[in-house]
C-alpha atoms as a printed R data frame, in Angstrom:
    type eleno elety resid chain resno       x       y      z
1   ATOM     1    CA   UNK     A     1 -23.578 -19.634 35.012
2   ATOM     2    CA   UNK     A     2 -27.406 -19.706 34.738
3   ATOM     3    CA   UNK     A     3 -29.996 -16.626 34.633
4   ATOM     4    CA   UNK     A     4 -33.339 -17.178 35.130
5   ATOM     5    CA   UNK     A     5 -36.045 -14.338 34.206
6   ATOM     6    CA   UNK     A     6 -38.627 -13.191 36.654
7   ATOM     7    CA   UNK     A     7 -41.114 -11.843 34.321
8   ATOM     8    CA   UNK     A     8 -42.782 -13.815 31.728
9   ATOM     9    CA   UNK     A     9 -42.326 -12.626 27.946
10  ATOM    10    CA   UNK     A    10 -45.009 -10.624 27.759
11  ATOM    11    CA   UNK     A    11 -44.511 -10.910 23.292
12  ATOM    12    CA   UNK     A    12 -46.192 -14.841 24.082
13  ATOM    13    CA   UNK     A    13 -49.529 -13.697 26.579
14  ATOM    14    CA   UNK     A    14 -48.311 -15.002 28.924
15  ATOM    15    CA   UNK     A    15 -51.995 -13.871 31.094
16  ATOM    16    CA   UNK     A    16 -49.887 -12.994 34.010
17  ATOM    17    CA   UNK     A    17 -47.744 -10.149 34.517
18  ATOM    18    CA   UNK     A    18 -46.151 -10.939 38.578
19  ATOM    19    CA   UNK     A    19 -42.632 -11.833 38.936
20  ATOM    20    CA   UNK     A    20 -42.035 -15.552 39.320
21  ATOM    21    CA   UNK     A    21 -40.369 -15.554 43.231
22  ATOM    22    CA   UNK     A    22 -37.848 -18.657 43.604
23  ATOM    23    CA   UNK     A    23 -37.030 -20.822 46.265
24  ATOM    24    CA   UNK     A    24 -34.528 -23.491 47.662
25  ATOM    25    CA   UNK     A    25 -31.728 -23.508 45.228
26  ATOM    26    CA   UNK     A    26 -29.861 -26.755 44.947
27  ATOM    27    CA   UNK     A    27 -27.199 -27.796 42.354
28  ATOM    28    CA   UNK     A    28 -25.259 -30.968 42.419
29  ATOM    29    CA   UNK     A    29 -22.805 -32.514 40.135
30  ATOM    30    CA   UNK     A    30 -22.536 -36.708 39.343
31  ATOM    31    CA   UNK     A    31 -20.719 -36.579 42.885
32  ATOM    32    CA   UNK     A    32 -22.673 -34.286 44.208
33  ATOM    33    CA   UNK     A    33 -24.096 -31.871 45.626
34  ATOM    34    CA   UNK     A    34 -22.853 -28.722 46.152
35  ATOM    35    CA   UNK     A    35 -22.698 -25.959 48.437
36  ATOM    36    CA   UNK     A    36 -24.618 -22.696 48.555
37  ATOM    37    CA   UNK     A    37 -22.276 -19.621 49.907
38  ATOM    38    CA   UNK     A    38 -22.823 -15.222 50.204
39  ATOM    39    CA   UNK     A    39 -22.734 -13.879 46.458
40  ATOM    40    CA   UNK     A    40 -19.604 -14.086 45.194
41  ATOM    41    CA   UNK     A    41 -17.185 -10.803 44.018
42  ATOM    42    CA   UNK     A    42 -14.376 -11.051 41.635
43  ATOM    43    CA   UNK     A    43 -14.963 -14.090 40.354
44  ATOM    44    CA   UNK     A    44 -13.241 -13.489 37.209
45  ATOM    45    CA   UNK     A    45  -9.456 -12.189 38.345
46  ATOM    46    CA   UNK     A    46  -8.822 -14.614 41.785
47  ATOM    47    CA   UNK     A    47  -6.310 -16.877 41.330
48  ATOM    48    CA   UNK     A    48  -5.618 -20.238 41.469
49  ATOM    49    CA   UNK     A    49  -6.010 -20.990 45.761
50  ATOM    50    CA   UNK     A    50  -9.241 -18.997 45.645
51  ATOM    51    CA   UNK     A    51 -11.364 -21.034 42.211
52  ATOM    52    CA   UNK     A    52  -9.579 -24.236 44.001
53  ATOM    53    CA   UNK     A    53 -10.961 -23.464 47.984
54  ATOM    54    CA   UNK     A    54 -14.908 -21.810 45.698
55  ATOM    55    CA   UNK     A    55 -14.644 -25.459 44.322
56  ATOM    56    CA   UNK     A    56 -18.415 -27.132 44.871
57  ATOM    57    CA   UNK     A    57 -20.215 -24.504 46.134
58  ATOM    58    CA   UNK     A    58 -22.374 -22.575 44.273
59  ATOM    59    CA   UNK     A    59 -23.998 -18.387 44.671
60  ATOM    60    CA   UNK     A    60 -27.433 -16.722 44.139
61  ATOM    61    CA   UNK     A    61 -27.845 -13.458 43.673
62  ATOM    62    CA   UNK     A    62 -31.548 -11.604 43.207
63  ATOM    63    CA   UNK     A    63 -31.336  -9.347 40.565
64  ATOM    64    CA   UNK     A    64 -34.068  -6.546 38.734
65  ATOM    65    CA   UNK     A    65 -36.319  -9.723 36.333
66  ATOM    66    CA   UNK     A    66 -33.561 -12.103 36.993
67  ATOM    67    CA   UNK     A    67 -32.004 -14.287 39.424
68  ATOM    68    CA   UNK     A    68 -27.881 -15.017 38.848
69  ATOM    69    CA   UNK     A    69 -26.935 -18.693 39.622
70  ATOM    70    CA   UNK     A    70 -22.814 -19.420 39.361
71  ATOM    71    CA   UNK     A    71 -21.279 -22.446 40.311
72  ATOM    72    CA   UNK     A    72 -17.743 -22.746 40.982
73  ATOM    73    CA   UNK     A    73 -16.026 -27.110 39.665
74  ATOM    74    CA   UNK     A    74 -13.068 -28.376 39.291
75  ATOM    75    CA   UNK     A    75 -12.346 -30.547 35.573
76  ATOM    76    CA   UNK     A    76  -9.642 -31.618 33.512
77  ATOM    77    CA   UNK     A    77 -10.768 -33.698 30.474
78  ATOM    78    CA   UNK     A    78 -14.350 -34.809 31.957
79  ATOM    79    CA   UNK     A    79 -18.115 -34.436 30.937
80  ATOM    80    CA   UNK     A    80 -20.187 -33.111 34.299
81  ATOM    81    CA   UNK     A    81 -23.839 -32.899 34.339
82  ATOM    82    CA   UNK     A    82 -25.249 -30.608 36.461
83  ATOM    83    CA   UNK     A    83 -28.788 -30.453 38.373
84  ATOM    84    CA   UNK     A    84 -29.864 -27.454 39.856
85  ATOM    85    CA   UNK     A    85 -32.982 -27.484 41.159
86  ATOM    86    CA   UNK     A    86 -36.033 -24.646 42.740
87  ATOM    87    CA   UNK     A    87 -38.307 -23.977 44.212
88  ATOM    88    CA   UNK     A    88 -41.157 -21.631 41.695
89  ATOM    89    CA   UNK     A    89 -43.832 -20.030 44.814
90  ATOM    90    CA   UNK     A    90 -46.174 -19.020 42.386
91  ATOM    91    CA   UNK     A    91 -46.099 -20.634 39.534
92  ATOM    92    CA   UNK     A    92 -49.119 -20.542 38.585
93  ATOM    93    CA   UNK     A    93 -50.734 -18.716 36.448
94  ATOM    94    CA   UNK     A    94 -54.161 -19.248 37.232
95  ATOM    95    CA   UNK     A    95 -56.617 -18.701 33.938
96  ATOM    96    CA   UNK     A    96 -60.800 -17.883 34.156
97  ATOM    97    CA   UNK     A    97 -60.744 -22.056 32.396
98  ATOM    98    CA   UNK     A    98 -57.262 -23.876 33.482
99  ATOM    99    CA   UNK     A    99 -54.646 -23.161 34.889
100 ATOM   100    CA   UNK     A   100 -51.435 -22.834 33.472
101 ATOM   101    CA   UNK     A   101 -47.730 -23.331 34.507
102 ATOM   102    CA   UNK     A   102 -45.980 -21.443 31.853
103 ATOM   103    CA   UNK     A   103 -42.035 -22.250 32.301
104 ATOM   104    CA   UNK     A   104 -39.327 -21.631 29.650
105 ATOM   105    CA   UNK     A   105 -36.567 -24.383 30.539
106 ATOM   106    CA   UNK     A   106 -34.335 -23.273 28.592
107 ATOM   107    CA   UNK     A   107 -33.116 -19.049 27.930
108 ATOM   108    CA   UNK     A   108 -33.123 -18.597 24.560
109 ATOM   109    CA   UNK     A   109 -29.546 -15.941 25.495
110 ATOM   110    CA   UNK     A   110 -27.104 -19.275 25.927
111 ATOM   111    CA   UNK     A   111 -23.860 -18.415 24.462
112 ATOM   112    CA   UNK     A   112 -22.746 -22.639 24.303
113 ATOM   113    CA   UNK     A   113 -24.807 -25.562 23.657
114 ATOM   114    CA   UNK     A   114 -26.943 -27.638 26.054
115 ATOM   115    CA   UNK     A   115 -28.337 -31.089 26.282
116 ATOM   116    CA   UNK     A   116 -29.009 -33.439 27.542
117 ATOM   117    CA   UNK     A   117 -32.590 -30.817 29.251
118 ATOM   118    CA   UNK     A   118 -34.430 -33.104 31.273
119 ATOM   119    CA   UNK     A   119 -36.885 -30.569 33.275
120 ATOM   120    CA   UNK     A   120 -39.691 -32.905 35.757
121 ATOM   121    CA   UNK     A   121 -42.333 -30.471 36.356
122 ATOM   122    CA   UNK     A   122 -43.849 -31.490 39.767
123 ATOM   123    CA   UNK     A   123 -48.143 -30.692 40.137
124 ATOM   124    CA   UNK     A   124 -50.294 -30.132 42.942
125 ATOM   125    CA   UNK     A   125 -52.650 -33.509 43.887
126 ATOM   126    CA   UNK     A   126 -55.924 -33.542 42.980
127 ATOM   127    CA   UNK     A   127 -56.387 -33.725 39.291
128 ATOM   128    CA   UNK     A   128 -57.719 -35.326 37.018
129 ATOM   129    CA   UNK     A   129 -55.340 -38.061 35.092
130 ATOM   130    CA   UNK     A   130 -57.065 -37.382 32.085
131 ATOM   131    CA   UNK     A   131 -57.541 -33.574 32.704
132 ATOM   132    CA   UNK     A   132 -54.429 -32.708 32.211
133 ATOM   133    CA   UNK     A   133 -52.675 -30.930 28.842
134 ATOM   134    CA   UNK     A   134 -48.831 -30.282 28.075
135 ATOM   135    CA   UNK     A   135 -46.855 -29.693 25.358
136 ATOM   136    CA   UNK     A   136 -42.697 -28.082 24.088
137 ATOM   137    CA   UNK     A   137 -41.766 -24.897 21.915
138 ATOM   138    CA   UNK     A   138 -38.277 -24.453 20.598
139 ATOM   139    CA   UNK     A   139 -36.145 -26.131 18.681
140 ATOM   140    CA   UNK     A   140 -37.986 -29.780 17.529
141 ATOM   141    CA   UNK     A   141 -36.615 -32.811 18.971
142 ATOM   142    CA   UNK     A   142 -37.855 -32.905 22.151
143 ATOM   143    CA   UNK     A   143 -40.742 -35.085 24.274
144 ATOM   144    CA   UNK     A   144 -43.101 -34.207 26.704
145 ATOM   145    CA   UNK     A   145 -44.785 -36.770 29.395
146 ATOM   146    CA   UNK     A   146 -47.152 -37.207 31.643
147 ATOM   147    CA   UNK     A   147 -45.647 -39.600 33.200
148 ATOM   148    CA   UNK     A   148 -49.117 -38.635 35.887
149 ATOM   149    CA   UNK     A   149 -51.091 -37.123 37.645
150 ATOM   150    CA   UNK     A   150 -47.921 -35.120 39.283
151 ATOM   151    CA   UNK     A   151 -45.539 -35.129 36.606
152 ATOM   152    CA   UNK     A   152 -44.306 -33.947 33.779
153 ATOM   153    CA   UNK     A   153 -41.608 -34.700 32.119
154 ATOM   154    CA   UNK     A   154 -39.775 -32.062 29.002
155 ATOM   155    CA   UNK     A   155 -36.659 -33.632 27.483
156 ATOM   156    CA   UNK     A   156 -34.140 -32.677 24.956
157 ATOM   157    CA   UNK     A   157 -30.853 -33.809 23.625
158 ATOM   158    CA   UNK     A   158 -29.279 -30.582 22.674
159 ATOM   159    CA   UNK     A   159 -30.000 -27.285 22.358
160 ATOM   160    CA   UNK     A   160 -28.076 -24.902 19.721
161 ATOM   161    CA   UNK     A   161 -26.133 -21.900 21.542
162 ATOM   162    CA   UNK     A   162 -29.718 -18.422 21.541
163 ATOM   163    CA   UNK     A   163 -32.271 -21.999 21.106
164 ATOM   164    CA   UNK     A   164 -35.108 -22.182 23.440
165 ATOM   165    CA   UNK     A   165 -36.233 -24.483 25.549
166 ATOM   166    CA   UNK     A   166 -40.038 -24.413 27.187
167 ATOM   167    CA   UNK     A   167 -43.124 -25.861 28.205
168 ATOM   168    CA   UNK     A   168 -47.168 -25.371 29.029
169 ATOM   169    CA   UNK     A   169 -49.178 -27.538 30.631
170 ATOM   170    CA   UNK     A   170 -52.724 -26.573 31.309
171 ATOM   171    CA   UNK     A   171 -55.695 -29.077 34.131
172 ATOM   172    CA   UNK     A   172 -58.766 -27.165 35.534
173 ATOM   173    CA   UNK     A   173 -58.756 -23.710 37.530
174 ATOM   174    CA   UNK     A   174 -60.320 -25.109 39.891
175 ATOM   175    CA   UNK     A   175 -57.595 -27.425 41.540
176 ATOM   176    CA   UNK     A   176 -56.388 -24.043 42.864
177 ATOM   177    CA   UNK     A   177 -57.459 -22.450 45.118
178 ATOM   178    CA   UNK     A   178 -55.485 -19.121 44.957
């Protein structure tokens, strides 16, 4: 499962108070994409037949201040890589001089280590190549790459328990019309 906060951490002075709006959730693993189903109930107490029937499905639930995404799969003695993608309708905070999509890529609430973590951020068109800046915060050892004027990647091989990984990107405010 994953919890995604809808409000920025105000202690980091993000310059915004509006909650983020997430849509178009998609979850895949190395064998294919999962089917989205209605919010689950009784997940912890299901019998084996119900667990098998729910394999390769996921659901999302919007709670106060966060989205909760839970997925179901069957695996034995194997590594699995999950790709969760979604659209953030209001991802960019427009400051006086810059526009800034600032997003915590992996939150610090995890009770298991994670890795590798790889995030691809798609930027709006029209940003001059030389006017994009990007950097990451959290555990050291990650990489930030400005691939082109519409793509920035953030990667880190390993995140210990309760460790966050987040990224900032800034570009000229005039690219954003709202």
